[in-house]
Coordinates of C-alpha atoms in Angstrom, one line a residue:
X1 CA 214.2 347.6 82.9
X2 CA 212.0 350.4 81.9
X3 CA 213.0 350.1 78.2
X4 CA 212.0 346.5 78.4
X5 CA 208.5 347.5 80.1
X6 CA 208.0 349.9 77.3
X7 CA 208.6 347.5 74.6
X8 CA 206.0 345.1 76.1
X9 CA 203.6 347.8 76.5
X10 CA 204.2 349.0 72.9
X11 CA 203.9 345.2 71.7
X12 CA 200.5 344.7 73.6
X13 CA 199.2 348.0 72.4
X14 CA 199.9 346.8 69.0
X15 CA 198.3 343.3 69.5
X16 CA 195.2 345.0 71.1
X17 CA 195.0 347.3 68.0
X18 CA 195.0 344.3 65.6
X19 CA 192.3 342.6 67.4
X20 CA 190.3 345.5 67.5
X21 CA 190.9 346.3 63.8
X22 CA 190.0 342.5 63.1
X23 CA 186.6 342.7 65.1
X24 CA 185.6 346.0 63.4
X25 CA 186.3 344.5 60.0
X26 CA 184.4 341.4 60.7
X27 CA 181.4 343.5 61.8
X28 CA 181.6 345.9 58.9
X29 CA 181.7 342.6 56.4
X30 CA 178.8 341.1 58.2
X31 CA 176.7 344.4 57.7
X32 CA 177.8 344.7 54.0
X33 CA 176.8 341.1 53.6
X34 CA 173.4 341.5 54.9
X35 CA 172.8 344.6 53.0
X36 CA 173.8 342.8 49.8
X37 CA 171.6 339.8 50.6
X38 CA 168.5 341.9 51.3
X39 CA 169.2 344.0 48.1
X40 CA 169.4 340.8 45.9
X41 CA 166.2 339.4 47.6
X42 CA 164.3 342.7 47.1
X43 CA 165.5 342.8 43.2
X44 CA 164.5 339.2 42.9
X45 CA 161.0 340.0 44.4
X46 CA 160.4 343.0 42.4
X47 CA 161.6 341.4 39.0
X48 CA 159.3 338.4 39.7
X49 CA 156.3 340.7 40.4
X50 CA 156.7 343.5 38.2
X51 CA 159.2 342.3 35.3
X52 CA 162.2 344.6 34.1
X53 CA 163.0 347.3 36.6
X54 CA 164.1 350.9 35.8
X55 CA 167.6 351.9 36.3
X56 CA 166.7 354.1 39.0
X57 CA 165.5 351.2 41.3
X58 CA 168.4 348.8 40.4
X59 CA 170.9 351.7 41.0
X60 CA 169.3 352.4 44.5
X61 CA 169.3 348.7 45.5
X62 CA 173.0 348.5 44.4
X63 CA 174.1 351.5 46.2
X64 CA 172.1 350.9 49.4
X65 CA 174.3 349.9 52.2
X66 CA 171.4 350.0 55.0
X67 CA 170.4 346.4 55.5
X68 CA 167.3 347.4 57.7
X69 CA 166.2 350.0 55.1
X70 CA 166.4 347.1 52.3
X71 CA 164.4 344.6 54.7
X72 CA 161.7 347.1 55.2
X73 CA 161.4 347.9 51.5
X74 CA 161.3 344.3 50.8
X75 CA 158.4 343.7 53.0
X76 CA 156.8 346.9 51.6
X77 CA 157.4 345.6 48.0
X78 CA 155.7 342.2 48.9
X79 CA 152.6 343.8 49.4
X80 CA 152.8 346.6 47.0
X81 CA 150.0 347.3 44.5
X82 CA 152.6 348.4 41.7
X83 CA 156.0 349.1 40.9
X84 CA 155.2 352.8 41.0
X85 CA 154.1 352.3 44.7
X86 CA 157.7 350.9 45.4
X87 CA 159.3 353.6 43.4
X88 CA 157.4 356.4 45.3
X89 CA 158.5 354.8 48.5
X90 CA 162.1 354.8 47.4
X91 CA 161.8 358.5 46.4
X92 CA 160.3 359.3 49.8
X93 CA 163.1 357.4 51.5
X94 CA 165.7 359.2 49.8
X95 CA 164.2 362.4 50.5
X96 CA 164.6 361.9 54.1
X97 CA 168.2 361.3 53.9

C-alpha cells in the first residue's frame, strides 16, 4: 500500500513539474517574442528615419532581450533629432547595466 501511494505521489510530482516547466517555457517564449518584435520595429523606424545603421546599433538591438527597454528606446527614437542622439542613449543605457 505504501509503495503504491509513493508511486502515485511520484507520478503527481512529475506531472506538476511538466506543467510548471511548460508554463515557464511559454512565458519565456512570449518575452522573447515581445523583445524581438520591439527590436524589429525599432530597427525599421531607425532605418526609415536615418538610413543605414551602424553595426553597433544593429548589434545592440539584436542582442537585447529586454522588451521594455526596446519599447522605451523606440519611443525615444521616434522623437530623436538625430541618429547620434539614439546612439548616445544606447551608450548611456549600456553603461548603467
